[in-house]
Amino acid sequence: MRPRRCCRLLTLLYRANFADERSAFDPARLLELGVAAGLDEREVGAVLADETLFAAQVRADEREAAELGANGVPFFVFDRGIGVSGAQQAETFTRALERAWSARSPLVTVAAEDAESCGPDGC
């Protein structure tokens, strides 16, 4: 799923569940929301009709979440190594982002010494 459609679908799901006070878990409603987010109606219908279609991927996501310490929602993961559970103050997220950023290794570029490289003005 393309990022924009994913974000659009997530927004529509939140709105349906919290603002519209309509279930976001009914298959017909999920189909409607998926199409509204720009997804192909037949593909959404096929996914909703087959509970096994993405079962392996979902189980893998569940295992990864458990390994990261998720035991409820919401749970946020930064750089696949820092988890924040529950609704937290903005300062908590700021600290998590700063910690993730400072823990990242700098990019190391490896090339042969005599290798030619191109710059902004060409090679």
mmCIF file of C-alpha atoms in Angstrom:
data_model
loop_
_atom_site.group_PDB
_atom_site.id
_atom_site.type_symbol
_atom_site.label_atom_id
_atom_site.label_comp_id
_atom_site.label_asym_id
_atom_site.label_seq_id
_atom_site.Cartn_x
_atom_site.Cartn_y
_atom_site.Cartn_z
ATOM 1 C CA MET A 1 0.000 0.000 0.000
ATOM 2 C CA ARG A 2 1.375 3.389 -0.925
ATOM 3 C CA PRO A 3 2.166 5.687 2.037
ATOM 4 C CA ARG A 4 -0.428 8.331 1.155
ATOM 5 C CA ARG A 5 -3.196 5.763 0.889
ATOM 6 C CA CYS A 6 -2.103 4.184 4.141
ATOM 7 C CA CYS A 7 -2.223 7.546 5.924
ATOM 8 C CA ARG A 8 -5.562 8.366 4.321
ATOM 9 C CA LEU A 9 -6.990 4.996 5.365
ATOM 10 C CA LEU A 10 -5.723 5.422 8.912
ATOM 11 C CA THR A 11 -7.296 8.878 9.104
ATOM 12 C CA LEU A 12 -10.605 7.516 7.814
ATOM 13 C CA LEU A 13 -10.504 4.605 10.289
ATOM 14 C CA TYR A 14 -9.869 6.959 13.217
ATOM 15 C CA ARG A 15 -12.622 9.298 12.081
ATOM 16 C CA ALA A 16 -15.095 6.435 11.629
ATOM 17 C CA ASN A 17 -14.330 4.993 15.035
ATOM 18 C CA PHE A 18 -13.962 8.108 17.164
ATOM 19 C CA ALA A 19 -15.717 11.014 15.445
ATOM 20 C CA ASP A 20 -18.484 9.384 13.424
ATOM 21 C CA GLU A 21 -19.159 6.829 16.152
ATOM 22 C CA ARG A 22 -19.599 4.163 13.484
ATOM 23 C CA SER A 23 -17.908 0.817 13.700
ATOM 24 C CA ALA A 24 -14.743 0.598 11.687
ATOM 25 C CA PHE A 25 -14.695 -3.188 12.025
ATOM 26 C CA ASP A 26 -17.695 -4.225 9.934
ATOM 27 C CA PRO A 27 -16.473 -5.699 6.610
ATOM 28 C CA ALA A 28 -18.861 -3.541 4.566
ATOM 29 C CA ARG A 29 -17.650 -0.436 6.394
ATOM 30 C CA LEU A 30 -13.999 -1.446 5.937
ATOM 31 C CA LEU A 31 -14.630 -1.892 2.217
ATOM 32 C CA GLU A 32 -16.225 1.546 2.052
ATOM 33 C CA LEU A 33 -13.318 3.155 3.914
ATOM 34 C CA GLY A 34 -10.706 1.347 1.814
ATOM 35 C CA VAL A 35 -12.285 2.572 -1.405
ATOM 36 C CA ALA A 36 -12.583 6.103 0.024
ATOM 37 C CA ALA A 37 -8.830 5.946 0.763
ATOM 38 C CA GLY A 38 -8.138 5.151 -2.899
ATOM 39 C CA LEU A 39 -7.682 1.382 -2.706
ATOM 40 C CA ASP A 40 -9.017 -0.968 -5.360
ATOM 41 C CA GLU A 41 -12.456 -2.248 -4.346
ATOM 42 C CA ARG A 42 -11.828 -5.791 -5.624
ATOM 43 C CA GLU A 43 -8.500 -6.068 -3.809
ATOM 44 C CA VAL A 44 -9.982 -4.789 -0.547
ATOM 45 C CA GLY A 45 -12.892 -7.212 -0.927
ATOM 46 C CA ALA A 46 -10.507 -10.112 -1.532
ATOM 47 C CA VAL A 47 -8.483 -9.280 1.577
ATOM 48 C CA LEU A 48 -11.608 -8.996 3.701
ATOM 49 C CA ALA A 49 -12.981 -12.270 2.351
ATOM 50 C CA ASP A 50 -9.857 -14.345 3.080
ATOM 51 C CA GLU A 51 -8.704 -14.303 6.698
ATOM 52 C CA THR A 52 -5.582 -16.293 5.782
ATOM 53 C CA LEU A 53 -4.373 -13.995 2.998
ATOM 54 C CA PHE A 54 -1.982 -11.962 5.170
ATOM 55 C CA ALA A 55 -1.987 -14.194 8.251
ATOM 56 C CA ALA A 56 1.748 -14.968 8.100
ATOM 57 C CA GLN A 57 2.664 -11.280 7.837
ATOM 58 C CA VAL A 58 0.344 -10.388 10.713
ATOM 59 C CA ARG A 59 1.841 -13.125 12.931
ATOM 60 C CA ALA A 60 5.333 -11.842 12.079
ATOM 61 C CA ASP A 61 4.288 -8.292 13.014
ATOM 62 C CA GLU A 62 2.838 -9.583 16.293
ATOM 63 C CA ARG A 63 6.088 -11.415 17.124
ATOM 64 C CA GLU A 64 8.157 -8.335 16.339
ATOM 65 C CA ALA A 65 5.882 -6.146 18.456
ATOM 66 C CA ALA A 66 6.178 -8.566 21.388
ATOM 67 C CA GLU A 67 9.969 -8.606 21.022
ATOM 68 C CA LEU A 68 9.967 -4.807 21.155
ATOM 69 C CA GLY A 69 7.903 -4.882 24.362
ATOM 70 C CA ALA A 70 4.466 -3.964 23.034
ATOM 71 C CA ASN A 71 1.715 -5.315 25.227
ATOM 72 C CA GLY A 72 -1.025 -2.817 24.460
ATOM 73 C CA VAL A 73 -1.973 0.072 22.254
ATOM 74 C CA PRO A 74 -0.933 2.618 21.389
ATOM 75 C CA PHE A 75 2.716 1.575 21.154
ATOM 76 C CA PHE A 76 5.230 3.604 19.188
ATOM 77 C CA VAL A 77 8.585 2.303 17.941
ATOM 78 C CA PHE A 78 11.453 4.581 16.991
ATOM 79 C CA ASP A 79 14.258 3.259 14.808
ATOM 80 C CA ARG A 80 13.248 -0.329 15.575
ATOM 81 C CA GLY A 81 14.786 -0.152 19.030
ATOM 82 C CA ILE A 82 13.053 2.376 21.261
ATOM 83 C CA GLY A 83 9.467 1.813 22.352
ATOM 84 C CA VAL A 84 6.990 4.171 23.972
ATOM 85 C CA SER A 85 3.782 2.655 25.266
ATOM 86 C CA GLY A 86 0.508 4.388 25.902
ATOM 87 C CA ALA A 87 -0.430 8.011 25.571
ATOM 88 C CA GLN A 88 2.555 10.031 26.794
ATOM 89 C CA GLN A 89 3.528 13.643 27.195
ATOM 90 C CA ALA A 90 5.234 15.349 24.256
ATOM 91 C CA GLU A 91 8.481 15.419 26.270
ATOM 92 C CA THR A 92 8.533 11.616 26.370
ATOM 93 C CA PHE A 93 8.327 11.445 22.588
ATOM 94 C CA THR A 94 10.976 14.152 22.271
ATOM 95 C CA ARG A 95 13.351 12.135 24.481
ATOM 96 C CA ALA A 96 12.658 8.963 22.498
ATOM 97 C CA LEU A 97 13.335 10.740 19.192
ATOM 98 C CA GLU A 98 16.517 12.348 20.526
ATOM 99 C CA ARG A 99 17.737 9.013 21.886
ATOM 100 C CA ALA A 100 17.008 7.258 18.582
ATOM 101 C CA TRP A 101 18.808 9.988 16.661
ATOM 102 C CA SER A 102 21.881 9.989 18.898
ATOM 103 C CA ALA A 103 22.134 6.181 18.815
ATOM 104 C CA ARG A 104 22.275 6.032 15.024
ATOM 105 C CA SER A 105 25.614 5.230 13.469
ATOM 106 C CA PRO A 106 26.934 7.727 10.954
ATOM 107 C CA LEU A 107 26.891 6.658 7.341
ATOM 108 C CA VAL A 108 30.218 5.242 6.223
ATOM 109 C CA THR A 109 30.905 5.307 2.495
ATOM 110 C CA VAL A 110 33.388 2.754 1.226
ATOM 111 C CA ALA A 111 34.948 3.071 -2.224
ATOM 112 C CA ALA A 112 38.241 2.179 -3.862
ATOM 113 C CA GLU A 113 40.802 4.966 -3.525
ATOM 114 C CA ASP A 114 41.182 5.318 -7.280
ATOM 115 C CA ALA A 115 37.431 5.166 -7.931
ATOM 116 C CA GLU A 116 35.991 8.144 -9.739
ATOM 117 C CA SER A 117 32.922 9.738 -8.261
ATOM 118 C CA CYS A 118 30.533 12.307 -9.600
ATOM 119 C CA GLY A 119 29.716 15.573 -7.920
ATOM 120 C CA PRO A 120 27.054 18.238 -8.474
ATOM 121 C CA ASP A 121 28.897 19.485 -11.557
ATOM 122 C CA GLY A 122 29.188 16.065 -13.164
ATOM 123 C CA CYS A 123 32.003 13.535 -13.485
#
